[in-house]
Every structure is written in C-alpha cells, then in structure tokens.
Short mmCIF file of C-alpha atoms in Angstrom, two decimals:
data_model
loop_
_atom_site.label_atom_id
_atom_site.label_comp_id
_atom_site.label_asym_id
_atom_site.label_seq_id
_atom_site.Cartn_x
_atom_site.Cartn_y
_atom_site.Cartn_z
CA MET A 1 -76.73 29.10 -63.84
CA GLY A 2 -74.84 32.00 -64.83
CA PHE A 3 -72.17 30.33 -67.18
CA LYS A 4 -70.58 32.20 -69.55
CA PRO A 5 -68.93 30.92 -72.51
CA GLY A 6 -64.86 31.33 -72.04
CA GLN A 7 -65.09 32.27 -68.48
CA GLY A 8 -64.66 29.89 -65.39
CA LEU A 9 -66.76 28.25 -62.94
CA GLY A 10 -67.89 30.06 -59.34
CA LYS A 11 -68.93 33.41 -58.54
CA GLU A 12 -66.04 35.19 -59.02
CA GLY A 13 -65.69 33.41 -62.39
CA GLU A 14 -62.22 31.23 -60.43
CA GLY A 15 -62.98 27.90 -61.98
CA ILE A 16 -62.31 25.56 -64.70
CA THR A 17 -62.81 26.91 -67.93
CA LYS A 18 -62.74 23.75 -69.78
CA PRO A 19 -65.02 20.79 -68.66
CA ILE A 20 -62.98 17.57 -67.41
CA GLU A 21 -61.50 15.65 -70.25
CA VAL A 22 -61.53 11.79 -70.14
CA VAL A 23 -58.16 10.19 -70.51
CA VAL A 24 -57.69 6.46 -71.29
CA ARG A 25 -54.90 5.03 -69.41
CA LYS A 26 -52.20 2.67 -71.69
CA GLY A 27 -52.97 -0.45 -69.31
CA LYS A 28 -54.82 -2.08 -66.10
CA GLY A 29 -52.68 -0.61 -63.58
CA ALA A 30 -53.23 1.37 -60.46
CA ILE A 31 -54.01 4.99 -60.05
CA GLY A 32 -50.47 6.85 -60.98
CA ALA A 33 -49.27 4.10 -62.16
CA TYR A 34 -48.69 6.05 -65.53
CA GLY A 35 -47.93 9.11 -64.67
CA SER A 36 -50.08 12.08 -64.15
CA GLU A 37 -53.73 11.65 -63.90
CA LYS A 38 -54.53 15.33 -65.44
CA VAL A 39 -54.22 16.16 -69.06
CA ARG A 40 -51.25 18.49 -69.50
CA ASP A 41 -51.90 21.66 -70.78
CA PRO A 42 -49.33 22.15 -73.63
CA ARG A 43 -48.66 25.90 -72.64
CA GLU A 44 -47.13 24.88 -69.56
CA VAL A 45 -44.64 22.78 -71.43
CA ASP A 46 -43.42 26.26 -73.16
CA VAL A 47 -43.15 28.06 -69.66
CA GLU A 48 -40.64 25.53 -68.70
CA GLN A 49 -36.94 26.50 -68.93
CA PRO A 50 -34.86 24.03 -70.97
CA SER A 51 -32.62 23.18 -68.56
CA VAL A 52 -35.17 21.98 -66.16
CA GLN A 53 -36.36 19.76 -68.81
CA PRO A 54 -33.78 17.33 -68.59
CA ALA A 55 -33.80 16.88 -64.90
CA ARG A 56 -37.38 16.25 -64.81
CA ARG A 57 -37.23 13.57 -67.39
CA ALA A 58 -33.95 11.99 -65.59
CA ALA A 59 -35.77 12.21 -62.36
CA VAL A 60 -39.16 10.22 -63.84
CA GLN A 61 -36.77 7.93 -65.48
CA GLN A 62 -35.13 6.92 -62.30
CA SER A 63 -38.62 6.67 -60.30
CA LYS A 64 -39.23 4.31 -62.78
CA GLN A 65 -36.27 2.29 -62.17
CA TRP A 66 -37.76 -0.16 -60.12
CA ARG A 67 -40.09 -1.24 -62.73
CA LYS A 68 -38.84 -4.76 -64.46
CA LYS A 69 -38.66 -3.67 -68.56
CA ASP A 70 -37.77 -5.96 -71.49
CA GLY A 71 -34.16 -5.14 -72.42
CA ALA A 72 -33.43 -2.49 -70.04
CA ASP A 73 -30.41 -1.71 -67.96
CA VAL A 74 -30.39 -2.93 -64.46
CA PRO A 75 -31.05 -0.34 -62.06
CA ASN A 76 -28.02 1.70 -59.97
CA TYR A 77 -28.64 0.85 -56.56
CA ARG A 78 -26.29 2.24 -54.01
CA PHE A 79 -25.34 -0.04 -51.41
CA ARG A 80 -23.81 1.30 -47.96
CA THR A 81 -21.48 -0.95 -46.09
CA VAL A 82 -21.54 -1.60 -42.52
CA GLU A 83 -18.52 0.81 -41.56
CA GLU A 84 -20.33 3.65 -43.56
CA VAL A 85 -23.73 2.98 -41.53
CA LEU A 86 -21.28 2.71 -38.47
CA GLU A 87 -20.06 6.06 -39.07
CA ASP A 88 -22.89 7.78 -39.88
CA LYS A 89 -24.41 6.37 -36.30
CA GLU A 90 -21.78 8.19 -34.78
CA SER A 91 -22.10 11.52 -36.59
CA LYS A 92 -25.96 11.05 -35.22
CA VAL A 93 -24.84 10.21 -31.55
CA ALA A 94 -22.46 13.32 -31.19
CA GLY A 95 -24.82 15.46 -33.38
CA GLY A 96 -27.18 14.43 -30.27
CA TRP A 97 -29.22 11.45 -31.43
CA ASP A 98 -28.51 8.09 -30.05
CA THR A 99 -30.72 4.94 -30.24
CA SER A 100 -31.86 4.78 -26.34
CA GLU A 101 -35.67 4.29 -24.84
CA LEU A 102 -36.40 7.85 -26.12
CA SER A 103 -35.09 6.98 -29.11
CA LYS A 104 -37.55 4.33 -29.73
CA VAL A 105 -40.71 6.35 -29.11
CA LYS A 106 -43.50 6.50 -31.69
CA VAL A 107 -43.14 9.85 -33.68
CA ILE A 108 -45.78 11.97 -35.75
CA ASP A 109 -44.20 14.04 -38.49
CA MET A 110 -46.17 16.62 -39.55
CA THR A 111 -43.79 19.17 -41.04
CA GLY A 112 -44.31 18.32 -44.15
CA LYS A 113 -47.82 18.33 -46.89
CA GLU A 114 -48.23 14.60 -45.70
CA THR A 115 -48.45 12.88 -41.79
CA ARG A 116 -44.99 10.77 -41.51
CA VAL A 117 -45.03 7.93 -38.10
CA LEU A 118 -41.59 7.59 -37.56
CA SER A 119 -40.40 5.02 -35.08
CA GLY A 120 -38.18 7.52 -33.20
CA TYR A 121 -36.80 10.49 -33.06
CA HIS A 122 -33.45 9.22 -34.82
CA ALA A 123 -35.61 8.50 -38.05
CA MET A 124 -35.80 12.59 -37.91
CA HIS A 125 -32.62 12.41 -39.16
CA THR A 126 -33.27 10.02 -42.45
CA GLN A 127 -36.85 11.94 -43.35
CA ARG A 128 -36.67 12.94 -47.08
CA ASP A 129 -38.28 16.48 -48.47
CA ARG A 130 -41.74 15.53 -50.09
CA ASP A 131 -42.77 19.01 -50.96
CA ASP A 132 -43.47 18.51 -54.96
CA ASP A 133 -42.54 22.45 -55.45
CA ASP A 134 -38.90 22.11 -54.29
CA GLY A 135 -37.79 18.69 -55.97
CA PRO A 136 -38.97 17.17 -59.04
CA GLU A 137 -42.08 15.77 -59.61
CA ARG A 138 -42.98 12.31 -58.11
CA ILE A 139 -44.69 9.78 -60.62
CA PHE A 140 -45.02 7.12 -58.15
CA ASP A 141 -44.67 8.08 -54.80
CA VAL A 142 -46.62 5.79 -51.72
CA ALA A 143 -45.88 7.34 -48.38
CA GLU A 144 -46.81 4.20 -46.71
CA LEU A 145 -44.11 1.76 -48.57
CA ARG A 146 -41.69 4.82 -48.27
CA HIS A 147 -42.19 4.63 -44.74
CA ASN A 148 -42.17 0.87 -44.71
CA LEU A 149 -39.02 0.97 -46.20
CA ASP A 150 -37.58 3.38 -44.61
CA LEU A 151 -38.59 1.96 -40.80
CA LEU A 152 -36.77 -1.63 -42.26
CA ILE A 153 -33.32 0.27 -43.34
CA ASP A 154 -33.32 2.11 -39.60
CA LEU A 155 -34.10 -1.64 -38.11
CA SER A 156 -31.02 -2.71 -40.02
CA GLU A 157 -28.75 -0.44 -39.39
CA ALA A 158 -30.03 -0.34 -35.26
CA ARG A 159 -29.11 -3.97 -35.48
CA ILE A 160 -25.93 -3.68 -37.26
CA VAL A 161 -24.88 -0.92 -34.90
CA GLU A 162 -26.53 -3.26 -32.05
CA SER A 163 -24.07 -5.69 -33.18
CA ASN A 164 -20.98 -3.71 -33.37
CA LYS A 165 -21.61 -2.93 -29.96
CA LYS A 166 -21.85 -6.67 -29.06
CA LEU A 167 -18.42 -7.23 -31.14
CA GLU A 168 -16.63 -4.39 -29.48
CA TYR A 169 -17.87 -5.62 -25.95
CA GLU A 170 -16.52 -8.92 -26.96
CA LYS A 171 -13.12 -7.58 -28.29
CA ASN A 172 -12.52 -5.94 -25.31
CA LEU A 173 -13.44 -8.45 -22.85
CA ALA A 174 -10.64 -10.90 -24.92
CA ALA A 175 -8.59 -8.50 -24.66
CA SER A 176 -9.15 -8.16 -20.95
CA LEU A 177 -8.94 -12.42 -20.58
CA GLU A 178 -5.62 -12.05 -22.01
CA ASP A 179 -4.10 -9.52 -19.94
CA GLU A 180 -5.76 -11.37 -16.72
CA GLN A 181 -4.50 -14.75 -18.02
CA LYS A 182 -1.00 -13.31 -18.79
CA VAL A 183 -1.13 -11.80 -15.09
CA LEU A 184 -2.19 -15.08 -13.77
CA THR A 185 0.19 -16.97 -15.55
CA GLU A 186 3.21 -15.19 -14.34
CA ASP A 187 1.91 -15.00 -10.67
CA LYS A 188 1.52 -19.21 -11.39
CA GLU A 189 5.26 -19.03 -12.46
CA ARG A 190 6.45 -16.98 -9.43
CA ASP A 191 4.79 -19.09 -7.04
CA ASP A 192 5.79 -22.28 -8.77
CA TYR A 193 9.39 -20.83 -7.62
CA HIS A 194 8.79 -19.98 -4.24
CA VAL A 195 6.92 -23.29 -3.92
CA GLY A 196 10.03 -25.25 -5.73
CA ARG A 197 12.45 -23.04 -3.21
CA LEU A 198 10.75 -24.08 -0.44
CA ASN A 199 10.27 -27.57 -1.20
CA VAL A 200 14.42 -27.10 -0.68
CA VAL A 201 13.88 -25.18 2.31
CA PHE A 202 11.73 -27.50 4.29
CA ASP A 203 13.64 -30.59 3.27
CA MET A 204 16.89 -29.08 4.57
CA ILE A 205 14.43 -28.13 8.02
CA ASP A 206 13.60 -32.10 8.10
CA ARG A 207 16.62 -33.26 8.13
CA LEU A 208 17.62 -30.53 10.60
CA VAL A 209 14.78 -31.46 12.92
CA ALA A 210 15.74 -35.53 12.48
CA ASN A 211 19.07 -35.13 13.47
CA GLN A 212 18.99 -32.50 16.03
CA ASP A 213 20.26 -34.77 19.02
CA THR A 214 23.21 -35.47 17.49
CA MET A 215 24.07 -32.13 15.82
CA SER A 216 26.32 -29.36 17.64
CA LEU A 217 25.65 -25.93 18.14
CA ASP A 218 27.54 -24.96 15.59
CA ASP A 219 26.63 -27.53 12.86
CA PHE A 220 23.19 -25.51 13.23
CA LEU A 221 24.84 -22.51 12.90
CA GLY A 222 26.11 -23.65 9.62
CA ILE A 223 22.59 -24.61 8.38
CA PHE A 224 20.61 -21.55 9.17
CA ASN A 225 23.36 -19.40 7.95
CA ASN A 226 23.00 -21.43 4.73
CA LEU A 227 18.73 -20.43 4.59
CA TYR A 228 19.58 -17.20 5.44
CA ASP A 229 22.48 -16.33 2.60
CA HIS A 230 20.67 -18.67 0.16
CA HIS A 231 16.48 -18.17 0.80
CA GLN A 232 16.80 -14.69 2.88
CA GLU A 233 13.39 -13.65 1.21
CA ASP A 234 12.02 -16.89 2.16
CA TYR A 235 13.64 -17.01 5.78
CA ARG A 236 11.71 -13.65 6.46
CA SER A 237 8.75 -13.91 4.87
CA PHE A 238 7.80 -17.58 6.84
CA GLU A 239 9.37 -16.10 10.11
CA PHE A 240 12.05 -18.78 9.82
CA ASP A 241 14.27 -16.83 12.94
CA GLN A 242 11.40 -18.27 15.17
CA LEU A 243 11.87 -22.01 14.23
CA ALA A 244 15.71 -21.51 14.43
CA ALA A 245 15.04 -19.84 18.41
CA ALA A 246 12.85 -22.55 18.85
CA ILE A 247 15.41 -25.18 17.85
CA VAL A 248 18.48 -23.46 19.36
CA SER A 249 17.40 -22.45 22.55
CA PRO A 250 18.00 -25.66 24.22
CA ILE A 251 21.23 -26.53 22.45
CA MET A 252 22.27 -23.12 23.35
CA ALA A 253 21.61 -23.88 27.28
CA ARG A 254 23.28 -27.05 27.01
CA TYR A 255 26.38 -25.34 25.52
CA LEU A 256 25.99 -22.25 28.43
CA MET A 257 25.25 -24.99 31.06
CA HIS A 258 28.93 -25.18 32.62
CA TRP A 259 29.93 -21.79 32.07
CA ASP A 260 31.03 -19.68 34.71
CA PRO A 261 31.02 -16.00 33.85
CA LEU A 262 32.92 -15.04 36.66
CA VAL A 263 36.10 -16.78 35.00
CA ASP A 264 35.42 -16.11 31.77
CA PRO A 265 32.90 -13.59 30.87
CA THR A 266 33.37 -13.56 27.27
CA PHE A 267 32.66 -17.67 26.74
CA ALA A 268 30.44 -18.30 23.88
CA MET A 269 30.64 -14.23 22.47
CA ARG A 270 31.42 -14.95 18.96
CA GLU A 271 28.64 -18.24 18.70
CA ILE A 272 26.03 -15.47 20.27
CA ILE A 273 26.88 -12.25 17.75
CA GLU A 274 26.46 -14.89 14.52
CA TRP A 275 23.28 -16.26 16.21
CA ARG A 276 21.82 -12.37 16.33
CA ARG A 277 22.26 -11.93 12.64
CA LEU A 278 19.64 -14.76 12.43
CA LEU A 279 17.25 -14.27 14.92
CA GLU A 280 16.97 -10.49 14.67
CA PRO A 281 13.73 -9.73 13.82
CA ASN A 282 14.46 -7.44 10.79
CA GLN A 283 11.39 -5.65 8.74
CA ARG A 284 9.10 -7.30 10.93
CA SER A 285 5.81 -5.50 11.56
CA PHE A 286 5.34 -3.97 15.02
CA GLU A 287 1.89 -6.19 16.00
CA VAL A 288 4.32 -9.32 14.94
CA ALA A 289 6.85 -8.40 16.89
CA ARG A 290 4.54 -7.49 20.00
CA THR A 291 3.05 -10.65 19.95
CA THR A 292 5.74 -13.07 19.25
CA GLY A 293 8.50 -11.19 20.75
CA ASN A 294 12.18 -10.90 19.38
CA PRO A 295 13.32 -14.00 18.83
CA PHE A 296 16.89 -13.23 20.12
CA GLN A 297 15.75 -11.56 23.22
CA ASN A 298 14.00 -15.12 23.81
CA VAL A 299 16.91 -17.08 23.55
CA LEU A 300 19.11 -14.99 25.36
CA TRP A 301 16.50 -15.12 28.63
CA THR A 302 16.12 -19.09 27.76
CA ALA A 303 19.91 -20.17 27.75
CA TRP A 304 22.25 -17.07 28.36
CA MET A 305 20.43 -15.33 31.21
CA PRO A 306 20.48 -18.06 34.29
CA PRO A 307 23.96 -18.66 34.14
CA VAL A 308 24.28 -15.15 34.48
CA ARG A 309 21.82 -14.91 37.27
CA GLN A 310 24.09 -17.61 38.95
CA ALA A 311 27.31 -15.95 38.55
CA VAL A 312 25.46 -12.44 40.08
CA LEU A 313 24.22 -13.75 42.93
CA ARG A 314 27.70 -15.20 43.59
CA TRP A 315 29.28 -11.86 43.04
CA SER A 316 30.64 -9.32 45.57
CA PRO A 317 31.56 -6.05 44.11
CA ARG A 318 34.20 -5.66 47.09
CA SER A 319 35.96 -8.78 46.26
CA PHE A 320 36.84 -7.40 42.62
CA VAL A 321 38.03 -3.82 42.93
CA ASP A 322 40.35 -4.33 40.02
CA ASN A 323 39.23 -6.37 36.66
CA ASP A 324 35.65 -6.66 37.68
CA PRO A 325 34.12 -9.59 35.23
CA ILE A 326 30.97 -8.45 35.75
CA LEU A 327 31.48 -5.53 35.00
CA ARG A 328 33.56 -6.91 31.86
CA LEU A 329 30.61 -8.90 30.91
CA VAL A 330 28.32 -5.90 30.89
CA LYS A 331 30.68 -3.86 28.54
CA ALA A 332 31.28 -7.09 26.46
CA TRP A 333 27.96 -8.05 25.94
CA ASP A 334 26.11 -5.50 24.49
CA HIS A 335 22.91 -7.43 22.89
CA GLY A 336 20.19 -4.87 24.32
CA MET A 337 19.84 -7.16 27.16
CA GLN A 338 22.19 -4.56 28.93
CA ASP A 339 19.85 -2.67 30.78
CA ASP A 340 18.24 -5.38 32.25
CA ILE A 341 21.61 -7.23 33.58
CA LEU A 342 21.84 -3.71 34.94
CA GLU A 343 18.33 -3.32 36.26
CA GLN A 344 17.29 -6.78 37.55
CA LEU A 345 21.19 -8.07 38.49
CA VAL A 346 23.81 -5.84 39.31
CA LEU A 347 21.60 -2.63 40.58
CA PRO A 348 20.14 -4.89 43.43
CA ARG A 349 23.72 -6.34 44.53
CA LEU A 350 25.23 -3.04 44.83
CA ILE A 351 22.69 -1.72 47.00
CA ALA A 352 22.74 -4.66 49.33
CA GLU A 353 26.21 -4.32 49.18
CA THR A 354 26.44 -0.31 50.01
CA GLU A 355 24.07 -1.32 53.15
CA ALA A 356 26.44 -3.40 54.25
CA TRP A 357 29.57 -1.42 54.06
CA ASP A 358 30.89 0.02 56.88
CA PRO A 359 33.48 2.92 56.37
CA THR A 360 34.79 2.62 59.65
CA VAL A 361 35.86 -1.37 59.49
CA ASP A 362 35.90 -1.62 55.63
CA PRO A 363 39.55 -1.37 54.52
CA VAL A 364 38.25 -1.06 50.87
CA PRO A 365 36.96 2.26 50.18
CA ILE A 366 33.63 2.60 48.64
CA HIS A 367 34.39 4.53 46.00
CA HIS A 368 37.09 1.70 44.32
CA TRP A 369 34.00 -0.93 43.57
CA ILE A 370 31.56 2.24 42.96
CA HIS A 371 33.32 4.55 40.71
CA PRO A 372 34.22 2.21 37.94
CA TRP A 373 30.49 1.60 37.45
CA LEU A 374 30.45 5.03 36.51
CA GLU A 375 31.65 4.29 32.89
CA VAL A 376 28.53 2.92 31.91
CA ARG A 377 26.53 5.74 30.66
CA SER A 378 23.46 4.01 30.92
CA PHE A 379 24.07 3.27 34.55
CA SER A 380 25.39 6.28 36.09
CA SER A 381 22.02 8.17 36.51
CA ARG A 382 20.65 4.76 38.38
CA LEU A 383 23.47 5.15 40.52
CA GLU A 384 21.59 7.99 42.53
CA VAL A 385 19.95 5.75 44.40
CA LEU A 386 23.37 4.84 46.24
CA TYR A 387 24.63 8.51 47.27
CA GLY A 388 21.76 9.00 50.10
CA THR A 389 23.17 5.47 51.90
CA ILE A 390 26.84 6.71 51.17
CA ARG A 391 26.69 10.03 52.25
CA GLN A 392 24.15 8.61 55.85
CA LYS A 393 27.12 6.35 56.41
CA LEU A 394 30.32 8.99 55.76
CA SER A 395 28.19 11.08 58.49
CA VAL A 396 28.27 8.41 60.76
CA ALA A 397 31.93 7.78 60.30
CA LEU A 398 32.97 11.72 60.44
CA THR A 399 30.96 12.16 64.09
CA GLN A 400 34.21 10.35 65.21
CA TRP A 401 36.45 12.22 63.59
CA LYS A 402 39.14 14.70 64.37
CA PRO A 403 40.18 17.68 62.39
CA ILE A 404 43.88 16.47 63.11
CA ASP A 405 43.08 13.45 61.19
CA PRO A 406 43.45 13.39 57.37
CA SER A 407 41.48 10.33 56.60
CA ALA A 408 38.22 12.68 56.11
CA ARG A 409 39.60 14.18 53.40
CA LEU A 410 40.76 10.55 51.78
CA MET A 411 36.97 9.92 52.02
CA VAL A 412 35.05 12.67 50.73
CA GLU A 413 37.37 13.92 47.83
CA PRO A 414 36.50 10.84 45.63
CA TRP A 415 33.00 12.10 45.88
CA VAL A 416 33.36 16.15 44.54
CA ASP A 417 32.83 15.21 40.97
CA VAL A 418 29.70 12.57 41.96
CA PHE A 419 27.95 14.38 44.39
CA SER A 420 25.73 17.71 42.88
CA PRO A 421 27.50 21.08 44.41
CA ALA A 422 24.26 21.88 46.48
CA THR A 423 24.34 18.23 48.02
CA LEU A 424 28.05 18.36 48.69
CA GLU A 425 27.87 21.78 50.45
CA GLN A 426 25.11 20.72 52.11
CA PHE A 427 27.28 17.69 53.15
CA LEU A 428 30.18 19.74 54.41
CA LEU A 429 28.54 22.08 56.02
CA ARG A 430 26.65 19.48 58.26
CA ASN A 431 29.45 17.43 58.66
CA ILE A 432 33.24 18.91 58.20
CA LEU A 433 32.76 22.53 59.06
CA PRO A 434 30.91 22.45 62.56
CA LYS A 435 34.35 20.35 63.61
CA LEU A 436 36.44 23.07 61.62
CA HIS A 437 34.79 25.85 63.27
CA GLU A 438 35.39 24.69 66.57
CA VAL A 439 38.80 23.80 66.14
CA MET A 440 39.29 27.05 65.31
CA GLU A 441 37.62 29.04 68.30
CA ARG A 442 40.06 26.84 70.35
CA MET A 443 42.76 27.82 68.50
CA VAL A 444 42.11 31.59 68.95
CA SER A 445 41.53 31.12 72.65
CA LEU A 446 44.54 29.52 72.87
CA SER A 447 46.38 32.66 71.22
CA LYS A 448 44.66 34.61 73.54
CA ASP A 449 45.75 32.72 76.72
CA VAL A 450 49.45 32.91 75.18
CA ILE A 451 49.14 36.74 74.92
CA LEU A 452 48.13 37.83 77.96
#
C-alpha cells in the first residue's frame, strides 16, 4: 500500500503517523462526559504558555460545575434581578432591538461554526461565541441544550418585560383615574354648592309667586334686588331677568294705569331706573337677546308706553309753547326708547300740527313750538321733513306781503340758522327779492318824476 514507517498516511504523507489508540473511559457516561476523547500528545502540553494553563483549568472546572460531586462546594450561579432585565431590555430597544412582531420571527444563525436556531432577532444580542479557537476549551458542550436554555431565558425576560409594561399601564391608569376622581369630586362639590344656592333662590321665587297679588311694586323690587346682589351669577346664568320681567310687567301696568304724562312727565322715574338695572340683559349672548328680546324694553312697551301714547295723542304742540311736558318727558326718559317715542309718536304729531298751521291767522309763530325740539340731537335731522311744508306756507303768506310791512322779517329771521344756505337763498329770491325789486323800481320812477 506504500506505507513507510515513520511517515504519515496518504499520497503526500499528510495523514496520521501512529495507529489509533484505544482510550478507556472512567465510567459509563456519554461521549465527552469525561473530557476529550482523543489522546493528548505530551509535547502539546509543553507548547502552551504557563499563563494559559491556569485559565484553561479554571474554564474546565467552571464547565463541570453542573455536575454534582460528593463534598463539592455549591456552584456560584449568577442571578439577574428584574431591574437588570428591564434595564438590559431598554438598552436593546435603544439600540434598535424590540420585541415586536419581527422579533418573533424564527432566525437561523449560521455565522459560527455551528448552526443556531434563534427565537427572534432580539436573541442575536444574547448569542455567545462558540469558536473553540478564541476561548477556553469546552469539556461539555451540547448546542441544543444551550439553545433551549437561552430560549427559556429569553422567554422569561420577555414575560418580565410584558409584565412590567402592564404594571406601568396599570399605574398610569390608576393615576389617571385618581386625577379624574379628583376633578369629578370638585365638580360634584361645585354642583352641590350651586344646587344649594338654587334651592334658596327657588324658595324665594315660590314665595314671591304665591304672594304676588298682595305685594306692591316696591316689595317686588326689594326681592329681586336681593337676588341680584347676593346671587348675581345665578341671576344671569338662569336668566332671572326674564322671570322678573314676566312678573313685574302686569304690576307695573297697574301702577302706571292712572299716570298722565302731560301733568307729571317724570312720574315713576325712580322705580323704572332701579328696575332697569335688574332687567337689562348684561353679558347675554346675541342669539339669546335676539330671540327673547330685552326684558326692560318689553316691560316699557307693555306698561310704560300705553300711557305715553295716549298722552301724545291728546298733546297739541301749539298749546305748550313754554315748558312742553312731552319735550320734558323725552329729555328725562333716556332709557333706550327715546328714538321710538320721537319716531312713532312725536314726529307724526308735529307733522299733523304743521299741516294744520296757518301763518296768516295763527297767533303763535311756528318756530316757538318747533325750535325747542332742535335741542334733542337725535331728533334735529328728522325735523327736516317739516321744513318743506313750513317754507311752502310761508311763501303763501308772503304773497300778500307788502315791503312796508316788517312782519316778513319776523317770519323769516328765526329760520336763517335752520334752513341750509342754498335753500334759504332760493326762498328769498322767490318770495322776498321780487317785491323789494318792484318797490325799488317804483321809488326810482318817482324820483325821476320829481326831478323832472
């Protein structure tokens, strides 16, 4: 066969040089249970460095700690706490590893000498170096057992992490529920406080409604003043001004039933001014004010306006040249209805009186009862509807006028500052200057006749 003593087997002599030696095991353990199965060459021991031998012996001793020996010390196991597991998990997540759906994919690791089956990508963080050349020699190394142990450890750590997540979630949920409970408790206390206040208010209103037939206007005013001063927030929130308007409107109407504004224009002014504070819709939204109206205005239209309307219908401006009661009433009652009174009541009466005025027979000049209304600023511009009729009547009166008569000046002069300059100029050119021109021509003609 070509074998030569002292040389290795094979074509090139690269094979073994000695026959295979039989090694007797110490017991009946499995292969590798008592160390390496090959015969060690004594020369190989001499090649190793002295510093490496203790390390290898320590590694071998450490690898055999799983076996129970008589009189042997208890192995020094290293245990990891929950905090360490969670901290390690956070570092893995920060480094890009996570126990998501991808982390549960089966991974086959073929980067080492032996193929490993991992439970997920996260298990690659925990793989150990299996290279015999880079580390101490393993006396007993079963890959499947180590993989299963690593898998159990990974699953346990994953369960610890999931349990910690659930614990954190429960803690956050408990804190959130505590905050919500605190808010709800505060809301309940506030609602109980408002309910107590409303009960007091409703008791007062019930007594008020039950005794409204026997109570006077001042009694109602005192009760609602008390409500407004001591329960102002509830007064505005629950729109008690609407309730007050509904209750006080018929009582106010009875109170003003026999009032004559032509005799006493300022009657009940104090009471109405005080009720205005209670009935004005302060801080009310536009939509509510538009749909429900102003309670104060509603009371005035229901109780105060009918006597005023009847008085204006009986009022004749020419009869009150001085101290006109309606003019005093308009100036005194500045409560938001001044424009309505002027537009709907006073102006139609002035128009009717102007139409009936005759400057040739009326002993009272029209400016005596028209000019006082110019003091009302919001009304002065509306009086322009009267000026056309006045100029037309003055023109008719001036047709019979003689320049020698000074009455024309008395009629026109009060309107110099009232009519516009252009209107006044046209009026004079049409009614005054022609008569003056005719008189001047006659005087010139007489002068010529005298000279001749």
